[in-house]
């Protein structure tokens, strides 16, 4: 990539930082250049977040309809997958999968609920009194 | 150490940046990011088996986290210290001791809770690297190599990112070069050649269809199946995922390829071997094609072009890249470099 081709598009890095890219200068040698962002990348990022928001909204419905426990909702809100949530709570994945069932969730002990609340950065109340 | 004493250098990639900053502190003034990336054999491609991210492909454009620092220091005969911790208290007191003694340290962190990152970049990625070089008014002074300027984190904020959980959990991982001997020209040339040879092995000699130059072709093959298998929308999201992984902050548009091309340019100078320039050009071409592929894929996930042919066009660019990188590394191998 030549230096004058380095994209300077608007994006989420605005007001945070510009990023270093290696570009060819007029003499055909590499040097560091700074870019504010690239539209192609920003679109991929926007797309990923739209999808996350769509799934979160869908899961909220499922929780309210009693199909799945609130753990699933907060998991998706915090962009966690099984290994990440397992890491933060100390539970095994198969345990978490059980806790996603509303019936099992209703009987969870306070100490287990506490672990989930801590992992999601919320109160136990927010978890049990889902709205 | 104060911000004035610490000379923050911004780089494209975090681990290169930590390596360069820490080695410069130890007197290696000539050291550059491309040298770290090349000696550390950072270039790679892998379509990771078994692992799915958001039910889509898991792809990496560089070697395993931690390898660049480790390989670079090993090749330059530099002794390094690595520490991981079970207790957060021990992790903090070890850190405080080091920075009180004037020793800036590299630190592995998770980005999900990294407060100075834009929200949309904060996923549960646990192999980000930064340098901690001091403490003022209870706040840690942070040099994050991908940021233009230095920043700070409170004790609580730092603890949270050092003890992020999940895959690649950092466990408070701290590292720094301890003893740096004299780096002679001969040692540097030897390290460069060694780095190139390691990278040749990684790119064309791993017996797997998913790794190295062959892995790029493998992904191309997958892409042609996605549309009929998952539908336009999901297949588009998968392409976006490829672009996002290619596009970590600072490695924009096949940035690792340009970085390697820059390394070969510097290697040509240090080894006095112009044949490397030609191969540097090939890597530049590859980086440009990675950019073209991202633009083509963006057309799809933005919903502008969505036919099967558009997916095949994306795949064809990757096939071209695969052939090009295979050739470049075969050429590198054939040079039989000596130092």
Short mmCIF file of C-alpha atoms in Angstrom, two decimals:
data_model
loop_
_atom_site.label_atom_id
_atom_site.label_comp_id
_atom_site.label_asym_id
_atom_site.label_seq_id
_atom_site.Cartn_x
_atom_site.Cartn_y
_atom_site.Cartn_z
CA UNK A 1 0.00 0.00 0.00
CA UNK A 2 1.29 3.44 -0.90
CA UNK A 3 1.29 6.20 1.64
CA UNK A 4 -1.30 8.30 -0.18
CA UNK A 5 -3.65 5.29 -0.38
CA UNK A 6 -3.80 4.92 3.39
CA UNK A 7 -7.49 5.26 4.29
CA UNK A 8 -8.51 8.13 6.57
CA UNK A 9 -12.15 7.22 7.17
CA UNK A 10 -14.27 8.02 10.18
CA UNK A 11 -14.80 5.23 12.67
CA UNK A 12 -14.95 4.15 16.28
CA UNK A 13 -11.29 4.95 16.89
CA UNK A 14 -12.06 8.65 16.49
CA UNK A 15 -11.14 10.55 19.68
CA UNK A 16 -9.25 7.48 20.93
CA UNK A 17 -6.26 7.01 18.68
CA UNK A 18 -5.05 6.75 15.12
CA UNK A 19 -3.49 3.46 14.11
CA UNK A 20 -0.04 2.72 12.71
CA UNK A 21 0.18 1.08 9.30
CA UNK A 22 3.26 0.29 7.25
CA UNK A 23 3.13 2.03 3.89
CA UNK A 24 5.46 2.69 0.98
CA UNK A 25 6.79 6.22 0.64
CA UNK A 26 7.72 8.01 -2.60
CA UNK A 27 11.10 6.26 -2.73
CA UNK A 28 9.39 2.88 -2.54
CA UNK A 29 10.64 2.30 1.02
CA UNK A 30 8.46 1.28 3.93
CA UNK A 31 7.66 3.74 6.67
CA UNK A 32 5.07 4.18 9.38
CA UNK A 33 1.83 5.95 8.50
CA UNK A 34 -1.13 6.89 10.68
CA UNK A 35 -4.73 6.12 9.74
CA UNK A 36 -7.94 7.33 11.38
CA UNK A 37 -9.78 4.20 10.24
CA UNK A 38 -11.06 2.23 7.30
CA UNK A 39 -14.66 2.02 6.22
CA UNK A 40 -14.50 -1.68 5.24
CA UNK A 41 -13.40 -2.59 8.73
CA UNK A 42 -15.85 -0.26 10.44
CA UNK A 43 -18.72 -1.86 8.48
CA UNK A 44 -17.64 -5.32 9.69
CA UNK A 45 -17.55 -4.07 13.26
CA UNK A 46 -20.96 -2.36 12.96
CA UNK A 47 -22.38 -5.51 11.43
CA UNK A 48 -21.09 -7.66 14.27
CA UNK A 49 -22.63 -5.36 16.89
CA UNK A 50 -25.97 -5.18 15.06
CA UNK A 51 -26.06 -8.96 15.15
CA UNK A 52 -25.21 -9.00 18.87
CA UNK A 53 -28.02 -6.52 19.56
CA UNK A 54 -30.45 -8.55 17.48
CA UNK A 55 -29.61 -11.74 19.38
CA UNK A 56 -29.81 -9.96 22.75
CA UNK A 57 -33.28 -8.61 21.95
CA UNK A 58 -34.42 -12.04 20.78
CA UNK A 59 -33.10 -13.69 23.94
CA UNK A 60 -34.85 -11.10 26.09
CA UNK A 61 -38.14 -12.23 24.55
CA UNK A 62 -37.29 -15.87 25.26
CA UNK A 63 -36.49 -15.09 28.89
CA UNK A 64 -39.76 -13.17 29.35
CA UNK A 65 -41.62 -16.09 27.77
CA UNK A 66 -40.01 -18.48 30.25
CA UNK A 67 -38.10 -20.41 27.60
CA UNK A 68 -34.62 -19.74 28.95
CA UNK A 69 -33.11 -18.34 32.15
CA UNK A 70 -31.85 -14.73 32.51
CA UNK A 71 -28.29 -16.08 32.54
CA UNK A 72 -28.52 -16.50 28.77
CA UNK A 73 -29.58 -12.87 28.34
CA UNK A 74 -26.76 -11.40 30.42
CA UNK A 75 -24.29 -13.76 28.83
CA UNK A 76 -25.15 -12.39 25.41
CA UNK A 77 -25.32 -8.82 26.66
CA UNK A 78 -21.75 -9.19 27.96
CA UNK A 79 -20.69 -10.88 24.67
CA UNK A 80 -19.63 -13.99 26.59
CA UNK A 81 -19.49 -17.51 25.23
CA UNK A 82 -19.38 -20.70 27.33
CA UNK A 83 -15.61 -20.81 27.95
CA UNK A 84 -15.56 -17.14 28.99
CA UNK A 85 -18.49 -17.45 31.38
CA UNK A 86 -17.05 -20.69 32.73
CA UNK A 87 -13.82 -18.78 33.40
CA UNK A 88 -15.55 -15.94 35.25
CA UNK A 89 -17.87 -18.12 37.34
CA UNK A 90 -15.72 -21.19 37.93
CA UNK A 91 -18.59 -23.44 36.78
CA UNK A 92 -18.18 -26.12 34.15
CA UNK A 93 -19.88 -25.57 30.80
CA UNK A 94 -22.30 -28.45 31.43
CA UNK A 95 -23.33 -26.85 34.71
CA UNK A 96 -23.98 -23.53 32.99
CA UNK A 97 -26.02 -25.29 30.31
CA UNK A 98 -28.23 -26.71 33.08
CA UNK A 99 -28.55 -23.29 34.72
CA UNK A 100 -29.94 -21.92 31.46
CA UNK A 101 -33.11 -23.95 32.06
CA UNK A 102 -35.66 -21.76 33.89
CA UNK A 103 -36.64 -24.60 36.24
CA UNK A 104 -33.07 -25.25 37.33
CA UNK A 105 -32.36 -21.53 37.55
CA UNK A 106 -35.31 -21.00 39.93
CA UNK A 107 -33.68 -23.34 42.44
CA UNK A 108 -30.14 -21.96 42.26
CA UNK A 109 -28.53 -21.27 45.63
CA UNK A 110 -27.71 -17.66 46.62
CA UNK A 111 -23.99 -18.37 46.40
CA UNK A 112 -24.31 -19.60 42.82
CA UNK A 113 -26.44 -16.60 41.86
CA UNK A 114 -23.81 -14.39 43.45
CA UNK A 115 -21.14 -15.85 41.16
CA UNK A 116 -23.21 -15.10 38.08
CA UNK A 117 -24.04 -11.58 39.26
CA UNK A 118 -20.35 -10.90 39.83
CA UNK A 119 -19.41 -12.26 36.42
CA UNK A 120 -21.99 -10.00 34.75
CA UNK A 121 -21.23 -6.94 36.91
CA UNK A 122 -24.86 -6.74 38.10
CA UNK A 123 -26.76 -7.33 41.36
CA UNK A 124 -28.39 -10.65 42.24
CA UNK A 125 -31.69 -8.80 42.13
CA UNK A 126 -31.21 -7.80 38.51
CA UNK A 127 -30.65 -11.45 37.75
CA UNK A 128 -33.62 -12.90 39.62
CA UNK A 129 -36.14 -10.07 39.07
CA UNK A 130 -35.73 -10.02 35.31
CA UNK A 131 -37.63 -7.33 33.48
CA UNK B 1 9.78 6.20 35.95
CA UNK B 2 7.96 9.26 34.62
CA UNK B 3 6.36 9.80 31.23
CA UNK B 4 9.32 12.00 30.21
CA UNK B 5 11.84 9.30 31.05
CA UNK B 6 9.82 6.65 29.28
CA UNK B 7 9.89 7.14 25.54
CA UNK B 8 6.56 5.80 24.24
CA UNK B 9 6.74 4.36 20.73
CA UNK B 10 3.52 3.61 18.90
CA UNK B 11 3.44 0.46 16.76
CA UNK B 12 0.97 -1.42 14.57
CA UNK B 13 0.79 -4.50 16.74
CA UNK B 14 0.78 -4.72 20.53
CA UNK B 15 3.25 -7.53 21.10
CA UNK B 16 5.76 -6.12 18.62
CA UNK B 17 5.34 -2.82 20.38
CA UNK B 18 6.03 -4.15 23.86
CA UNK B 19 9.08 -6.00 22.53
CA UNK B 20 10.46 -2.91 20.76
CA UNK B 21 9.78 -0.54 23.66
CA UNK B 22 11.33 -2.84 26.27
CA UNK B 23 14.40 -3.63 24.19
CA UNK B 24 14.99 0.02 23.36
CA UNK B 25 14.93 0.74 27.08
CA UNK B 26 17.73 -1.80 27.41
CA UNK B 27 19.86 0.11 24.92
CA UNK B 28 18.93 -1.51 21.59
CA UNK B 29 18.46 1.84 19.87
CA UNK B 30 18.45 0.41 16.36
CA UNK B 31 15.53 -1.90 17.11
CA UNK B 32 12.33 -1.55 15.05
CA UNK B 33 8.88 -3.10 14.92
CA UNK B 34 9.50 -4.93 11.62
CA UNK B 35 12.68 -6.47 13.10
CA UNK B 36 10.75 -7.71 16.13
CA UNK B 37 8.02 -9.12 13.92
CA UNK B 38 10.47 -10.88 11.57
CA UNK B 39 12.94 -12.20 14.14
CA UNK B 40 9.96 -13.30 16.24
CA UNK B 41 8.53 -15.09 13.16
CA UNK B 42 5.16 -13.43 13.61
CA UNK B 43 3.59 -14.01 10.19
CA UNK B 44 1.15 -16.86 9.97
CA UNK B 45 -2.24 -18.01 8.82
CA UNK B 46 -4.44 -20.59 10.41
CA UNK B 47 -8.05 -21.60 10.02
CA UNK B 48 -8.34 -23.06 13.51
CA UNK B 49 -9.93 -26.53 13.64
CA UNK B 50 -12.78 -27.36 16.09
CA UNK B 51 -12.98 -23.80 17.37
CA UNK B 52 -15.90 -21.62 16.30
CA UNK B 53 -16.41 -17.97 17.14
CA UNK B 54 -20.05 -16.87 16.99
CA UNK B 55 -20.61 -20.17 15.14
CA UNK B 56 -18.32 -18.81 12.42
CA UNK B 57 -14.70 -19.37 11.47
CA UNK B 58 -11.82 -18.82 13.88
CA UNK B 59 -8.90 -17.47 11.92
CA UNK B 60 -5.56 -16.03 12.93
CA UNK B 61 -3.16 -14.03 10.80
CA UNK B 62 -0.17 -14.31 13.11
CA UNK B 63 1.65 -16.73 15.38
CA UNK B 64 0.51 -17.67 18.89
CA UNK B 65 0.38 -14.83 21.43
CA UNK B 66 3.67 -14.52 23.33
CA UNK B 67 5.78 -16.08 20.58
CA UNK B 68 7.13 -12.86 19.12
CA UNK B 69 8.64 -11.60 22.38
CA UNK B 70 9.92 -15.04 23.31
CA UNK B 71 11.53 -15.85 19.95
CA UNK B 72 13.04 -12.39 19.51
CA UNK B 73 14.70 -12.44 22.92
CA UNK B 74 15.89 -16.02 22.53
CA UNK B 75 17.47 -15.31 19.14
CA UNK B 76 19.29 -12.28 20.55
CA UNK B 77 20.54 -14.21 23.61
CA UNK B 78 18.48 -12.03 25.94
CA UNK B 79 17.41 -13.50 29.28
CA UNK B 80 13.76 -12.88 30.05
CA UNK B 81 11.65 -13.13 33.18
CA UNK B 82 8.07 -14.40 32.98
CA UNK B 83 5.72 -14.45 35.97
CA UNK B 84 2.14 -15.58 36.38
CA UNK B 85 0.18 -15.33 39.62
CA UNK B 86 -2.59 -17.07 41.49
CA UNK B 87 -3.18 -14.22 43.92
CA UNK B 88 -4.00 -10.68 42.86
CA UNK B 89 -2.11 -9.26 45.88
CA UNK B 90 1.12 -10.99 44.91
CA UNK B 91 0.63 -9.89 41.33
CA UNK B 92 0.37 -6.26 42.39
CA UNK B 93 3.23 -6.27 44.88
CA UNK B 94 5.56 -7.92 42.34
CA UNK B 95 4.59 -5.25 39.81
CA UNK B 96 5.08 -2.43 42.32
CA UNK B 97 8.54 -3.73 43.23
CA UNK B 98 9.60 -3.80 39.59
CA UNK B 99 8.41 -0.33 38.68
CA UNK B 100 9.83 1.10 41.92
CA UNK B 101 13.15 -0.35 40.84
CA UNK B 102 12.78 1.48 37.51
CA UNK B 103 12.05 -1.62 35.47
CA UNK B 104 9.16 -1.15 32.99
CA UNK B 105 7.37 -4.45 32.43
CA UNK B 106 5.29 -6.04 29.69
CA UNK B 107 1.88 -7.16 30.82
CA UNK B 108 -0.72 -9.41 29.21
CA UNK B 109 -4.30 -8.21 29.61
CA UNK B 110 -7.87 -8.85 28.48
CA UNK B 111 -9.44 -6.05 26.45
CA UNK B 112 -13.08 -6.49 27.53
CA UNK B 113 -12.59 -4.29 30.60
CA UNK B 114 -9.84 -2.12 29.16
CA UNK B 115 -11.45 1.25 29.78
CA UNK B 116 -9.44 3.40 27.39
CA UNK B 117 -10.46 1.24 24.39
CA UNK B 118 -13.55 2.22 22.40
CA UNK B 119 -16.52 0.12 23.53
CA UNK B 120 -17.03 -1.50 20.14
CA UNK B 121 -13.50 -2.92 20.18
CA UNK B 122 -13.91 -4.53 23.57
CA UNK B 123 -14.44 -8.26 23.11
CA UNK B 124 -13.23 -11.04 25.39
CA UNK B 125 -9.80 -11.16 23.80
CA UNK B 126 -7.20 -11.96 26.46
CA UNK B 127 -3.91 -11.64 24.66
CA UNK B 128 -3.45 -7.90 24.42
CA UNK B 129 -0.10 -6.52 25.61
CA UNK B 130 0.92 -3.23 27.18
CA UNK B 131 3.76 -1.79 29.23
CA UNK B 132 3.51 -0.50 32.78
CA UNK B 133 6.33 1.92 33.46
CA UNK B 134 5.44 3.78 36.64
CA UNK B 135 2.91 4.81 39.23
CA UNK B 136 1.73 8.30 40.13
CA UNK B 137 -0.97 9.30 42.64
CA UNK B 138 -2.04 5.67 42.95
CA UNK B 139 -2.48 5.28 39.20
CA UNK B 140 -0.40 3.07 36.97
CA UNK B 141 1.31 4.74 34.02
CA UNK B 142 0.54 2.71 30.92
CA UNK B 143 2.19 2.66 27.53
CA UNK B 144 -0.14 0.78 25.21
CA UNK B 145 1.80 0.39 21.96
CA UNK B 146 -1.22 0.65 19.69
CA UNK B 147 -2.25 4.00 21.19
CA UNK B 148 -0.77 7.31 20.04
CA UNK B 149 -0.15 8.52 23.58
CA UNK B 150 0.41 7.01 27.01
CA UNK B 151 -2.47 6.56 29.43
CA UNK B 152 -3.23 5.48 33.02
CA UNK B 153 -5.25 2.83 34.85
CA UNK B 154 -6.33 2.70 38.49
CA UNK B 155 -5.25 -0.25 40.63
CA UNK B 156 -8.73 -1.79 40.38
CA UNK B 157 -8.92 -1.27 36.61
CA UNK B 158 -5.53 -2.85 36.07
CA UNK B 159 -6.30 -5.79 38.32
CA UNK B 160 -9.47 -6.47 36.37
CA UNK B 161 -7.70 -6.69 33.01
CA UNK B 162 -4.71 -8.62 34.36
CA UNK B 163 -7.08 -11.19 35.80
CA UNK B 164 -9.54 -11.39 32.91
CA UNK B 165 -10.97 -14.90 32.57
CA UNK B 166 -11.66 -17.31 29.74
CA UNK B 167 -9.41 -18.63 26.94
CA UNK B 168 -5.81 -17.32 27.16
CA UNK B 169 -6.57 -15.93 30.65
CA UNK B 170 -3.51 -13.78 31.47
CA UNK B 171 -3.28 -14.74 35.18
CA UNK B 172 -1.42 -11.52 35.86
CA UNK B 173 1.27 -12.44 33.33
CA UNK B 174 4.23 -10.05 33.51
CA UNK B 175 7.42 -10.28 31.49
CA UNK B 176 10.55 -8.27 30.80
CA UNK B 177 14.05 -8.69 29.42
CA UNK B 178 16.53 -9.04 32.25
CA UNK B 179 20.02 -9.43 30.95
CA UNK B 180 20.89 -8.00 27.57
CA UNK B 181 24.41 -8.70 26.35
CA UNK B 182 26.11 -6.95 23.50
CA UNK B 183 24.17 -7.37 20.27
CA UNK B 184 26.86 -7.67 17.62
CA UNK B 185 26.08 -7.29 13.92
CA UNK B 186 26.75 -10.97 13.53
CA UNK B 187 24.28 -11.92 16.25
CA UNK B 188 21.62 -9.70 14.69
CA UNK B 189 22.18 -11.22 11.23
CA UNK B 190 21.99 -14.68 12.73
CA UNK B 191 18.72 -13.79 14.49
CA UNK B 192 17.23 -12.43 11.25
CA UNK B 193 18.10 -15.58 9.30
CA UNK B 194 16.77 -17.77 12.08
CA UNK B 195 13.50 -15.82 12.15
CA UNK B 196 13.08 -16.16 8.39
CA UNK B 197 13.70 -19.90 8.55
CA UNK B 198 11.13 -20.33 11.33
CA UNK B 199 8.62 -18.39 9.30
CA UNK B 200 9.31 -20.48 6.19
CA UNK B 201 8.53 -23.58 8.24
CA UNK B 202 5.30 -22.06 9.57
CA UNK B 203 4.06 -20.85 6.20
CA UNK B 204 4.84 -23.79 3.91
CA UNK B 205 6.02 -26.79 5.90
CA UNK B 206 3.30 -27.54 8.43
CA UNK B 207 1.56 -30.74 7.34
CA UNK B 208 -1.99 -29.41 7.60
CA UNK B 209 -4.36 -28.03 5.00
CA UNK B 210 -5.49 -25.40 7.50
CA UNK B 211 -2.15 -23.81 8.37
CA UNK B 212 0.18 -21.49 6.48
CA UNK B 213 -0.30 -20.57 2.81
CA UNK B 214 -2.43 -23.69 2.30
CA UNK B 215 -4.78 -22.57 5.05
CA UNK B 216 -5.75 -19.49 3.03
CA UNK B 217 -6.87 -21.77 0.19
CA UNK B 218 -8.78 -23.87 2.71
CA UNK B 219 -10.73 -20.82 3.87
CA UNK B 220 -11.42 -19.94 0.22
CA UNK B 221 -12.97 -23.38 -0.23
CA UNK B 222 -15.16 -22.86 2.84
CA UNK B 223 -16.35 -19.46 1.66
CA UNK B 224 -17.82 -20.89 -1.55
CA UNK B 225 -20.03 -23.21 0.56
CA UNK B 226 -21.28 -20.70 3.11
CA UNK B 227 -24.03 -18.99 1.13
CA UNK B 228 -26.01 -22.14 0.35
CA UNK B 229 -25.29 -23.65 3.76
CA UNK B 230 -25.99 -20.68 6.07
CA UNK B 231 -27.91 -18.17 3.97
CA UNK B 232 -26.82 -14.72 2.79
CA UNK B 233 -26.97 -12.94 6.11
CA UNK B 234 -25.04 -15.41 8.22
CA UNK B 235 -22.52 -16.04 5.46
CA UNK B 236 -22.01 -12.28 5.26
CA UNK B 237 -21.41 -12.11 9.01
CA UNK B 238 -18.78 -14.84 8.69
CA UNK B 239 -16.98 -12.78 6.05
CA UNK B 240 -17.13 -9.79 8.37
CA UNK B 241 -15.51 -11.96 10.99
CA UNK B 242 -12.60 -12.73 8.66
CA UNK B 243 -12.14 -9.03 7.99
CA UNK B 244 -12.31 -8.15 11.69
CA UNK B 245 -9.63 -10.69 12.53
CA UNK B 246 -7.47 -9.45 9.73
CA UNK B 247 -8.15 -5.97 11.01
CA UNK B 248 -7.21 -5.85 14.64
CA UNK B 249 -6.33 -2.29 15.56
CA UNK B 250 -3.23 -1.28 13.68
CA UNK B 251 -2.94 -4.24 11.37
CA UNK B 252 -5.41 -2.81 8.90
CA UNK B 253 -5.76 -4.42 5.49
CA UNK B 254 -3.43 -7.35 5.64
CA UNK B 255 -1.24 -5.18 7.83
CA UNK B 256 0.82 -8.14 8.98
CA UNK B 257 1.79 -8.75 5.34
CA UNK B 258 3.02 -5.16 4.96
CA UNK B 259 4.85 -5.52 8.24
CA UNK B 260 6.65 -8.61 6.98
CA UNK B 261 7.44 -6.86 3.71
CA UNK B 262 8.97 -4.02 5.75
CA UNK B 263 10.97 -6.59 7.72
CA UNK B 264 12.37 -8.17 4.54
CA UNK B 265 13.36 -4.71 3.33
CA UNK B 266 15.33 -4.12 6.55
CA UNK B 267 16.71 -7.66 6.42
CA UNK B 268 18.01 -7.03 2.88
CA UNK B 269 19.94 -4.07 4.25
CA UNK B 270 21.33 -5.86 7.31
CA UNK B 271 22.27 -9.00 5.38
CA UNK B 272 23.45 -7.05 2.33
CA UNK B 273 21.30 -9.31 0.17
CA UNK B 274 19.18 -7.62 -2.51
CA UNK B 275 17.35 -10.82 -3.36
CA UNK B 276 15.19 -10.18 -0.30
CA UNK B 277 13.81 -7.00 -1.88
CA UNK B 278 12.06 -9.00 -4.58
CA UNK B 279 10.38 -11.17 -1.98
CA UNK B 280 9.44 -8.08 0.03
CA UNK B 281 7.61 -6.90 -3.12
CA UNK B 282 5.70 -10.19 -3.24
CA UNK B 283 4.54 -9.71 0.35
CA UNK B 284 3.49 -6.14 -0.48
CA UNK B 285 1.42 -7.55 -3.34
CA UNK B 286 -0.12 -10.03 -0.94
CA UNK B 287 -1.01 -7.28 1.55
CA UNK B 288 -2.65 -5.30 -1.27
CA UNK B 289 -4.68 -8.36 -2.24
CA UNK B 290 -5.78 -8.86 1.37
CA UNK B 291 -7.08 -5.31 1.21
CA UNK B 292 -8.91 -6.06 -2.05
CA UNK B 293 -10.47 -9.13 -0.47
CA UNK B 294 -11.68 -7.08 2.51
CA UNK B 295 -13.32 -4.59 0.14
CA UNK B 296 -14.98 -7.39 -1.83
CA UNK B 297 -16.22 -9.00 1.41
CA UNK B 298 -17.42 -5.63 2.71
CA UNK B 299 -19.57 -5.33 -0.41
CA UNK B 300 -21.26 -8.56 0.66
CA UNK B 301 -21.79 -7.88 4.35
CA UNK B 302 -23.03 -4.41 3.58
CA UNK B 303 -25.65 -6.09 1.41
CA UNK B 304 -24.56 -4.37 -1.81
CA UNK B 305 -23.58 -7.58 -3.62
CA UNK B 306 -24.85 -10.94 -2.39
CA UNK B 307 -24.89 -13.49 -5.22
CA UNK B 308 -23.00 -16.77 -5.11
CA UNK B 309 -20.65 -15.30 -7.70
CA UNK B 310 -19.70 -12.51 -5.27
CA UNK B 311 -18.75 -15.11 -2.67
CA UNK B 312 -16.74 -16.95 -5.30
CA UNK B 313 -14.97 -13.72 -6.25
CA UNK B 314 -13.93 -13.30 -2.61
CA UNK B 315 -12.73 -16.89 -2.52
CA UNK B 316 -10.76 -16.40 -5.74
CA UNK B 317 -8.82 -13.50 -4.26
CA UNK B 318 -7.89 -15.70 -1.28
CA UNK B 319 -6.77 -18.45 -3.65
CA UNK B 320 -4.56 -15.97 -5.43
CA UNK B 321 -3.10 -14.84 -2.08
CA UNK B 322 -2.49 -18.45 -1.07
CA UNK B 323 -0.51 -19.12 -4.25
CA UNK B 324 1.41 -15.86 -3.90
CA UNK B 325 2.42 -16.44 -0.26
CA UNK B 326 3.37 -20.04 -1.02
CA UNK B 327 5.63 -18.84 -3.80
CA UNK B 328 7.14 -16.07 -1.68
CA UNK B 329 8.09 -18.45 1.11
CA UNK B 330 9.37 -21.09 -1.32
CA UNK B 331 11.58 -18.38 -2.79
CA UNK B 332 12.75 -17.43 0.70
CA UNK B 333 13.60 -21.04 1.41
CA UNK B 334 15.48 -21.39 -1.87
CA UNK B 335 17.74 -18.43 -0.98
CA UNK B 336 19.52 -20.66 1.55
CA UNK B 337 20.37 -17.58 3.59
CA UNK B 338 23.63 -17.46 5.50
CA UNK B 339 24.79 -14.95 8.08
#
